Amino acid sequence: MTNIPNTFGLNVRAKIFAEYHNVDELRELLDRYQGERILHIGAGSNLLFTNDFDGVILHSAMRRCRALQEDDDHVLIEAENGVVLDELIAQLCDMGLSGMENLSYIPGEVGASAVQNVGAYGVEAKDVITEVRVLRMADKQEVVMRAEDCQYGYRSSIFKGELRDKCIVTHVTYRLNKQLDPQLDYGNLRSEVGDNPTVMDIRNAVIRIRKQKLPEVSELGSAGSFFKNPIVPREQYEAIAAQYERVPHYEQDGGVKIPAAWLIEQCGWKGKTMGGAQCYPKQPLVLVNLGNATPEDIINLAAAICQSVQDKFNITISPEVNYI
Ligand code: EPU
């Protein structure tokens, strides 16, 4: 048994943990472990292992990037799945290329970010992804998918839906802008960056905001936001707004999005602990491992939070984190 890397810092193990350095090695691993339960992970920054894993964990050690194409306005960059997302973004910002600066400091790797459609401060991965290359597990052929065919939605994609466990994302192509088109409308980002920001100013502002609110996974285990923000029918939002002052909300997809952080705070969970798990005081959407949490501690805390939001508001909040 081998320890499984996971940003929650949970002590969980797998029968086999295997890394590959190119797509042929990945094919060999899939052949070798045919019939076993297989899970491909990135940095383990969005996973909750509920138990030891009785199977094979695959992880990519492919970490190259290359420019594919360039015109007057754009550069297409292809990154391999094992590239650390924030290292790529740091490099792109350093080169003055924009489009991904709002995604700065999100933990995780390129492959998982295209599966999860990570997002922050008004930008989602899907806004910059043009193509995703995958290895189809059934016949081990490489297939290139256009972003339009990846069914991207809020923290979701075809890779979490009908292609779940059917293919492995190996390469992601992003389209970056040579001219900065700042996306500063989310929260207090505009006031944090100041006037005439460079792409690096925006990156630095995003990092400052994230550091104020979100725990460093190297210091305190977590998987970032534990829940998704729910979208409720307008009438339901209005009923809540009639009862509470200044309910934060955003119009979305024909409904109203209410931050799960607000709902959880109203239920009194901010800073509460259950065993070794805590609802993070600075951002209650995040559950943290105080040091010796077991998977059950996190599962129990998450279930209790969901139940209270259901009881108080009649809103179902669902985990963003994948339970394994
Ligand atoms: N809020 C509270 N109490 C708190 C904190 C926040 O009521 O203690 C309310 C406030 O009204 C605040 C609102 O929640 O305005 C939104 O808070 P924030 O801007 O921190 O964003 P979020 O909706 O809680 C989402 C993403 C984050 C992303 C931020 C910024 C999800 C599930 N989470 O959080 O993503 O960084 O927006 O764009 O959509 C992640 O996915 O792991 C993640 C951290």
PDB file of N, CA, C and O in Angstrom, residues 87-144:
ATOM      1  N   GLU A  87       1.972  27.336 -11.768  1.00  0.00           N
ATOM      2  CA  GLU A  87       3.318  27.567 -12.340  1.00  0.00           C
ATOM      3  C   GLU A  87       3.174  28.014 -13.794  1.00  0.00           C
ATOM      4  O   GLU A  87       3.903  28.888 -14.266  1.00  0.00           O
ATOM      5  N   LEU A  88       2.212  27.410 -14.506  1.00  0.00           N
ATOM      6  CA  LEU A  88       1.952  27.826 -15.894  1.00  0.00           C
ATOM      7  C   LEU A  88       1.481  29.284 -15.909  1.00  0.00           C
ATOM      8  O   LEU A  88       1.976  30.099 -16.695  1.00  0.00           O
ATOM      9  N   ILE A  89       0.529  29.607 -15.013  1.00  0.00           N
ATOM     10  CA  ILE A  89      -0.034  30.962 -15.022  1.00  0.00           C
ATOM     11  C   ILE A  89       1.054  31.988 -14.682  1.00  0.00           C
ATOM     12  O   ILE A  89       1.120  33.057 -15.297  1.00  0.00           O
ATOM     13  N   ALA A  90       1.920  31.653 -13.731  1.00  0.00           N
ATOM     14  CA  ALA A  90       3.007  32.570 -13.358  1.00  0.00           C
ATOM     15  C   ALA A  90       3.881  32.863 -14.575  1.00  0.00           C
ATOM     16  O   ALA A  90       4.231  34.013 -14.859  1.00  0.00           O
ATOM     17  N   GLN A  91       4.187  31.815 -15.324  1.00  0.00           N
ATOM     18  CA  GLN A  91       5.036  31.950 -16.528  1.00  0.00           C
ATOM     19  C   GLN A  91       4.351  32.812 -17.589  1.00  0.00           C
ATOM     20  O   GLN A  91       4.966  33.679 -18.201  1.00  0.00           O
ATOM     21  N   LEU A  92       3.039  32.545 -17.793  1.00  0.00           N
ATOM     22  CA  LEU A  92       2.294  33.288 -18.819  1.00  0.00           C
ATOM     23  C   LEU A  92       2.225  34.768 -18.451  1.00  0.00           C
ATOM     24  O   LEU A  92       2.426  35.648 -19.301  1.00  0.00           O
ATOM     25  N   CYS A  93       1.964  35.046 -17.167  1.00  0.00           N
ATOM     26  CA  CYS A  93       1.882  36.446 -16.725  1.00  0.00           C
ATOM     27  C   CYS A  93       3.242  37.117 -16.894  1.00  0.00           C
ATOM     28  O   CYS A  93       3.336  38.281 -17.293  1.00  0.00           O
ATOM     29  N   ASP A  94       4.288  36.369 -16.602  1.00  0.00           N
ATOM     30  CA  ASP A  94       5.642  36.885 -16.752  1.00  0.00           C
ATOM     31  C   ASP A  94       5.936  37.259 -18.204  1.00  0.00           C
ATOM     32  O   ASP A  94       6.650  38.223 -18.490  1.00  0.00           O
ATOM     33  N   MET A  95       5.336  36.500 -19.133  1.00  0.00           N
ATOM     34  CA  MET A  95       5.524  36.776 -20.567  1.00  0.00           C
ATOM     35  C   MET A  95       4.560  37.853 -21.048  1.00  0.00           C
ATOM     36  O   MET A  95       4.527  38.180 -22.237  1.00  0.00           O
ATOM     37  N   GLY A  96       3.705  38.366 -20.130  1.00  0.00           N
ATOM     38  CA  GLY A  96       2.754  39.418 -20.501  1.00  0.00           C
ATOM     39  C   GLY A  96       1.535  38.876 -21.235  1.00  0.00           C
ATOM     40  O   GLY A  96       0.802  39.642 -21.861  1.00  0.00           O
ATOM     41  N   LEU A  97       1.315  37.549 -21.158  1.00  0.00           N
ATOM     42  CA  LEU A  97       0.152  36.961 -21.829  1.00  0.00           C
ATOM     43  C   LEU A  97      -1.015  36.912 -20.849  1.00  0.00           C
ATOM     44  O   LEU A  97      -0.842  36.502 -19.698  1.00  0.00           O
ATOM     45  N   SER A  98      -2.195  37.327 -21.304  1.00  0.00           N
ATOM     46  CA  SER A  98      -3.308  37.423 -20.362  1.00  0.00           C
ATOM     47  C   SER A  98      -4.445  36.490 -20.720  1.00  0.00           C
ATOM     48  O   SER A  98      -4.527  35.968 -21.844  1.00  0.00           O
ATOM     49  N   GLY A  99      -5.322  36.264 -19.761  1.00  0.00           N
ATOM     50  CA  GLY A  99      -6.476  35.377 -19.931  1.00  0.00           C
ATOM     51  C   GLY A  99      -6.647  34.468 -18.728  1.00  0.00           C
ATOM     52  O   GLY A  99      -7.746  34.076 -18.384  1.00  0.00           O
ATOM     53  N   MET A 100      -5.508  34.142 -18.090  1.00  0.00           N
ATOM     54  CA  MET A 100      -5.597  33.195 -16.977  1.00  0.00           C
ATOM     55  C   MET A 100      -5.208  33.815 -15.635  1.00  0.00           C
ATOM     56  O   MET A 100      -5.215  33.127 -14.611  1.00  0.00           O
ATOM     57  N   GLU A 101      -4.876  35.123 -15.632  1.00  0.00           N
ATOM     58  CA  GLU A 101      -4.381  35.732 -14.394  1.00  0.00           C
ATOM     59  C   GLU A 101      -5.376  35.646 -13.243  1.00  0.00           C
ATOM     60  O   GLU A 101      -4.981  35.499 -12.081  1.00  0.00           O
ATOM     61  N   ASN A 102      -6.692  35.691 -13.555  1.00  0.00           N
ATOM     62  CA  ASN A 102      -7.693  35.604 -12.468  1.00  0.00           C
ATOM     63  C   ASN A 102      -7.720  34.217 -11.826  1.00  0.00           C
ATOM     64  O   ASN A 102      -8.285  34.037 -10.759  1.00  0.00           O
ATOM     65  N   LEU A 103      -7.132  33.234 -12.527  1.00  0.00           N
ATOM     66  CA  LEU A 103      -7.110  31.860 -11.997  1.00  0.00           C
ATOM     67  C   LEU A 103      -5.854  31.600 -11.169  1.00  0.00           C
ATOM     68  O   LEU A 103      -5.586  30.463 -10.772  1.00  0.00           O
ATOM     69  N   SER A 104      -5.085  32.655 -10.910  1.00  0.00           N
ATOM     70  CA  SER A 104      -3.828  32.505 -10.165  1.00  0.00           C
ATOM     71  C   SER A 104      -4.060  31.859  -8.808  1.00  0.00           C
ATOM     72  O   SER A 104      -5.068  32.115  -8.149  1.00  0.00           O
ATOM     73  N   TYR A 105      -3.109  31.030  -8.433  1.00  0.00           N
ATOM     74  CA  TYR A 105      -3.010  30.449  -7.087  1.00  0.00           C
ATOM     75  C   TYR A 105      -4.059  29.371  -6.796  1.00  0.00           C
ATOM     76  O   TYR A 105      -4.190  28.921  -5.666  1.00  0.00           O
ATOM     77  N   ILE A 106      -4.819  28.981  -7.840  1.00  0.00           N
ATOM     78  CA  ILE A 106      -5.715  27.836  -7.647  1.00  0.00           C
ATOM     79  C   ILE A 106      -4.821  26.603  -7.558  1.00  0.00           C
ATOM     80  O   ILE A 106      -3.989  26.388  -8.430  1.00  0.00           O
ATOM     81  N   PRO A 107      -4.987  25.808  -6.501  1.00  0.00           N
ATOM     82  CA  PRO A 107      -4.149  24.618  -6.413  1.00  0.00           C
ATOM     83  C   PRO A 107      -4.546  23.614  -7.502  1.00  0.00           C
ATOM     84  O   PRO A 107      -5.690  23.629  -7.959  1.00  0.00           O
ATOM     85  N   GLY A 108      -3.623  22.768  -7.901  1.00  0.00           N
ATOM     86  CA  GLY A 108      -4.000  21.704  -8.836  1.00  0.00           C
ATOM     87  C   GLY A 108      -3.200  21.740 -10.113  1.00  0.00           C
ATOM     88  O   GLY A 108      -2.370  22.622 -10.331  1.00  0.00           O
ATOM     89  N   GLU A 109      -3.477  20.765 -10.960  1.00  0.00           N
ATOM     90  CA  GLU A 109      -2.717  20.584 -12.194  1.00  0.00           C
ATOM     91  C   GLU A 109      -3.609  20.802 -13.413  1.00  0.00           C
ATOM     92  O   GLU A 109      -4.835  20.769 -13.310  1.00  0.00           O
ATOM     93  N   VAL A 110      -2.949  20.996 -14.545  1.00  0.00           N
ATOM     94  CA  VAL A 110      -3.632  21.339 -15.806  1.00  0.00           C
ATOM     95  C   VAL A 110      -4.742  20.343 -16.171  1.00  0.00           C
ATOM     96  O   VAL A 110      -5.857  20.745 -16.511  1.00  0.00           O
ATOM     97  N   GLY A 111      -4.448  19.037 -16.079  1.00  0.00           N
ATOM     98  CA  GLY A 111      -5.439  18.033 -16.500  1.00  0.00           C
ATOM     99  C   GLY A 111      -6.726  18.171 -15.690  1.00  0.00           C
ATOM    100  O   GLY A 111      -7.823  18.265 -16.251  1.00  0.00           O
ATOM    101  N   ALA A 112      -6.582  18.194 -14.369  1.00  0.00           N
ATOM    102  CA  ALA A 112      -7.768  18.259 -13.503  1.00  0.00           C
ATOM    103  C   ALA A 112      -8.518  19.573 -13.687  1.00  0.00           C
ATOM    104  O   ALA A 112      -9.744  19.618 -13.583  1.00  0.00           O
ATOM    105  N   SER A 113      -7.780  20.638 -13.984  1.00  0.00           N
ATOM    106  CA  SER A 113      -8.454  21.938 -14.117  1.00  0.00           C
ATOM    107  C   SER A 113      -9.377  21.954 -15.350  1.00  0.00           C
ATOM    108  O   SER A 113     -10.388  22.641 -15.355  1.00  0.00           O
ATOM    109  N   ALA A 114      -9.025  21.139 -16.357  1.00  0.00           N
ATOM    110  CA  ALA A 114      -9.888  21.057 -17.544  1.00  0.00           C
ATOM    111  C   ALA A 114     -11.057  20.110 -17.305  1.00  0.00           C
ATOM    112  O   ALA A 114     -12.098  20.230 -17.940  1.00  0.00           O
ATOM    113  N   VAL A 115     -10.902  19.166 -16.387  1.00  0.00           N
ATOM    114  CA  VAL A 115     -12.003  18.262 -16.038  1.00  0.00           C
ATOM    115  C   VAL A 115     -13.021  19.017 -15.187  1.00  0.00           C
ATOM    116  O   VAL A 115     -14.222  18.935 -15.393  1.00  0.00           O
ATOM    117  N   GLN A 116     -12.491  19.788 -14.243  1.00  0.00           N
ATOM    118  CA  GLN A 116     -13.320  20.443 -13.225  1.00  0.00           C
ATOM    119  C   GLN A 116     -13.841  21.805 -13.686  1.00  0.00           C
ATOM    120  O   GLN A 116     -14.728  22.356 -13.075  1.00  0.00           O
ATOM    121  N   ASN A 117     -13.281  22.338 -14.767  1.00  0.00           N
ATOM    122  CA  ASN A 117     -13.564  23.717 -15.186  1.00  0.00           C
ATOM    123  C   ASN A 117     -13.414  24.658 -13.996  1.00  0.00           C
ATOM    124  O   ASN A 117     -14.370  25.338 -13.581  1.00  0.00           O
ATOM    125  N   VAL A 118     -12.198  24.708 -13.453  1.00  0.00           N
ATOM    126  CA  VAL A 118     -11.948  25.559 -12.276  1.00  0.00           C
ATOM    127  C   VAL A 118     -12.262  27.009 -12.635  1.00  0.00           C
ATOM    128  O   VAL A 118     -12.189  27.405 -13.819  1.00  0.00           O
ATOM    129  N   GLY A 119     -12.604  27.784 -11.631  1.00  0.00           N
ATOM    130  CA  GLY A 119     -12.932  29.181 -11.900  1.00  0.00           C
ATOM    131  C   GLY A 119     -12.661  30.037 -10.684  1.00  0.00           C
ATOM    132  O   GLY A 119     -12.666  29.542  -9.556  1.00  0.00           O
ATOM    133  N   ALA A 120     -12.395  31.304 -10.926  1.00  0.00           N
ATOM    134  CA  ALA A 120     -12.234  32.256  -9.826  1.00  0.00           C
ATOM    135  C   ALA A 120     -12.293  33.673 -10.382  1.00  0.00           C
ATOM    136  O   ALA A 120     -11.833  33.929 -11.503  1.00  0.00           O
ATOM    137  N   TYR A 121     -12.866  34.561  -9.592  1.00  0.00           N
ATOM    138  CA  TYR A 121     -12.883  35.993  -9.901  1.00  0.00           C
ATOM    139  C   TYR A 121     -13.363  36.287 -11.324  1.00  0.00           C
ATOM    140  O   TYR A 121     -12.757  37.054 -12.073  1.00  0.00           O
ATOM    141  N   GLY A 122     -14.490  35.619 -11.674  1.00  0.00           N
ATOM    142  CA  GLY A 122     -15.160  35.936 -12.938  1.00  0.00           C
ATOM    143  C   GLY A 122     -14.603  35.247 -14.164  1.00  0.00           C
ATOM    144  O   GLY A 122     -15.080  35.506 -15.279  1.00  0.00           O
ATOM    145  N   VAL A 123     -13.614  34.375 -14.003  1.00  0.00           N
ATOM    146  CA  VAL A 123     -13.051  33.658 -15.163  1.00  0.00           C
ATOM    147  C   VAL A 123     -13.102  32.159 -14.873  1.00  0.00           C
ATOM    148  O   VAL A 123     -12.877  31.730 -13.745  1.00  0.00           O
ATOM    149  N   GLU A 124     -13.434  31.395 -15.897  1.00  0.00           N
ATOM    150  CA  GLU A 124     -13.393  29.933 -15.756  1.00  0.00           C
ATOM    151  C   GLU A 124     -12.414  29.373 -16.782  1.00  0.00           C
ATOM    152  O   GLU A 124     -12.194  29.991 -17.837  1.00  0.00           O
ATOM    153  N   ALA A 125     -11.887  28.173 -16.487  1.00  0.00           N
ATOM    154  CA  ALA A 125     -10.935  27.541 -17.405  1.00  0.00           C
ATOM    155  C   ALA A 125     -11.504  27.486 -18.818  1.00  0.00           C
ATOM    156  O   ALA A 125     -10.806  27.711 -19.809  1.00  0.00           O
ATOM    157  N   LYS A 126     -12.799  27.205 -18.942  1.00  0.00           N
ATOM    158  CA  LYS A 126     -13.427  27.063 -20.267  1.00  0.00           C
ATOM    159  C   LYS A 126     -13.307  28.330 -21.116  1.00  0.00           C
ATOM    160  O   LYS A 126     -13.390  28.262 -22.334  1.00  0.00           O
ATOM    161  N   ASP A 127     -13.123  29.483 -20.477  1.00  0.00           N
ATOM    162  CA  ASP A 127     -13.022  30.737 -21.232  1.00  0.00           C
ATOM    163  C   ASP A 127     -11.724  30.811 -22.038  1.00  0.00           C
ATOM    164  O   ASP A 127     -11.625  31.605 -22.980  1.00  0.00           O
ATOM    165  N   VAL A 128     -10.729  30.054 -21.631  1.00  0.00           N
ATOM    166  CA  VAL A 128      -9.432  30.112 -22.333  1.00  0.00           C
ATOM    167  C   VAL A 128      -9.064  28.805 -23.030  1.00  0.00           C
ATOM    168  O   VAL A 128      -8.161  28.781 -23.866  1.00  0.00           O
ATOM    169  N   ILE A 129      -9.763  27.719 -22.680  1.00  0.00           N
ATOM    170  CA  ILE A 129      -9.432  26.426 -23.302  1.00  0.00           C
ATOM    171  C   ILE A 129      -9.993  26.385 -24.728  1.00  0.00           C
ATOM    172  O   ILE A 129     -11.149  26.761 -24.951  1.00  0.00           O
ATOM    173  N   THR A 130      -9.166  25.961 -25.686  1.00  0.00           N
ATOM    174  CA  THR A 130      -9.678  25.778 -27.049  1.00  0.00           C
ATOM    175  C   THR A 130      -9.819  24.290 -27.378  1.00  0.00           C
ATOM    176  O   THR A 130     -10.742  23.898 -28.075  1.00  0.00           O
ATOM    177  N   GLU A 131      -8.890  23.485 -26.875  1.00  0.00           N
ATOM    178  CA  GLU A 131      -8.915  22.048 -27.173  1.00  0.00           C
ATOM    179  C   GLU A 131      -8.417  21.241 -25.998  1.00  0.00           C
ATOM    180  O   GLU A 131      -7.574  21.709 -25.227  1.00  0.00           O
ATOM    181  N   VAL A 132      -8.911  20.027 -25.903  1.00  0.00           N
ATOM    182  CA  VAL A 132      -8.460  19.100 -24.867  1.00  0.00           C
ATOM    183  C   VAL A 132      -8.119  17.790 -25.570  1.00  0.00           C
ATOM    184  O   VAL A 132      -8.926  17.285 -26.357  1.00  0.00           O
ATOM    185  N   ARG A 133      -6.901  17.294 -25.325  1.00  0.00           N
ATOM    186  CA  ARG A 133      -6.548  16.008 -25.929  1.00  0.00           C
ATOM    187  C   ARG A 133      -6.709  14.921 -24.862  1.00  0.00           C
ATOM    188  O   ARG A 133      -6.258  15.116 -23.721  1.00  0.00           O
ATOM    189  N   VAL A 134      -7.366  13.831 -25.216  1.00  0.00           N
ATOM    190  CA  VAL A 134      -7.591  12.767 -24.231  1.00  0.00           C
ATOM    191  C   VAL A 134      -7.097  11.431 -24.770  1.00  0.00           C
ATOM    192  O   VAL A 134      -6.964  11.259 -25.982  1.00  0.00           O
ATOM    193  N   LEU A 135      -6.825  10.513 -23.838  1.00  0.00           N
ATOM    194  CA  LEU A 135      -6.567   9.128 -24.225  1.00  0.00           C
ATOM    195  C   LEU A 135      -7.827   8.336 -23.869  1.00  0.00           C
ATOM    196  O   LEU A 135      -8.244   8.315 -22.705  1.00  0.00           O
ATOM    197  N   ARG A 136      -8.451   7.761 -24.915  1.00  0.00           N
ATOM    198  CA  ARG A 136      -9.669   6.980 -24.687  1.00  0.00           C
ATOM    199  C   ARG A 136      -9.262   5.644 -24.081  1.00  0.00           C
ATOM    200  O   ARG A 136      -8.417   4.937 -24.641  1.00  0.00           O
ATOM    201  N   MET A 137      -9.849   5.303 -22.932  1.00  0.00           N
ATOM    202  CA  MET A 137      -9.363   4.119 -22.221  1.00  0.00           C
ATOM    203  C   MET A 137      -9.736   2.826 -22.941  1.00  0.00           C
ATOM    204  O   MET A 137      -8.972   1.861 -22.905  1.00  0.00           O
ATOM    205  N   ALA A 138     -10.871   2.788 -23.628  1.00  0.00           N
ATOM    206  CA  ALA A 138     -11.331   1.548 -24.266  1.00  0.00           C
ATOM    207  C   ALA A 138     -10.348   1.058 -25.338  1.00  0.00           C
ATOM    208  O   ALA A 138      -9.988  -0.114 -25.356  1.00  0.00           O
ATOM    209  N   ASP A 139      -9.883   1.984 -26.220  1.00  0.00           N
ATOM    210  CA  ASP A 139      -9.006   1.532 -27.306  1.00  0.00           C
ATOM    211  C   ASP A 139      -7.630   2.195 -27.261  1.00  0.00           C
ATOM    212  O   ASP A 139      -6.805   1.991 -28.142  1.00  0.00           O
ATOM    213  N   LYS A 140      -7.396   3.019 -26.235  1.00  0.00           N
ATOM    214  CA  LYS A 140      -6.105   3.702 -26.015  1.00  0.00           C
ATOM    215  C   LYS A 140      -5.683   4.592 -27.195  1.00  0.00           C
ATOM    216  O   LYS A 140      -4.499   4.799 -27.450  1.00  0.00           O
ATOM    217  N   GLN A 141      -6.696   5.106 -27.881  1.00  0.00           N
ATOM    218  CA  GLN A 141      -6.433   6.073 -28.955  1.00  0.00           C
ATOM    219  C   GLN A 141      -6.473   7.483 -28.395  1.00  0.00           C
ATOM    220  O   GLN A 141      -7.238   7.757 -27.473  1.00  0.00           O
ATOM    221  N   GLU A 142      -5.658   8.363 -29.002  1.00  0.00           N
ATOM    222  CA  GLU A 142      -5.721   9.771 -28.611  1.00  0.00           C
ATOM    223  C   GLU A 142      -6.809  10.455 -29.430  1.00  0.00           C
ATOM    224  O   GLU A 142      -6.922  10.238 -30.636  1.00  0.00           O
ATOM    225  N   VAL A 143      -7.603  11.288 -28.758  1.00  0.00           N
ATOM    226  CA  VAL A 143      -8.693  12.000 -29.425  1.00  0.00           C
ATOM    227  C   VAL A 143      -8.594  13.468 -29.033  1.00  0.00           C
ATOM    228  O   VAL A 143      -8.365  13.785 -27.865  1.00  0.00           O
ATOM    229  N   VAL A 144      -8.748  14.350 -30.026  1.00  0.00           N
ATOM    230  CA  VAL A 144      -8.730  15.783 -29.718  1.00  0.00           C
ATOM    231  C   VAL A 144     -10.175  16.274 -29.660  1.00  0.00           C
ATOM    232  O   VAL A 144     -10.954  16.040 -30.586  1.00  0.00           O
TER     233      VAL A 144
END
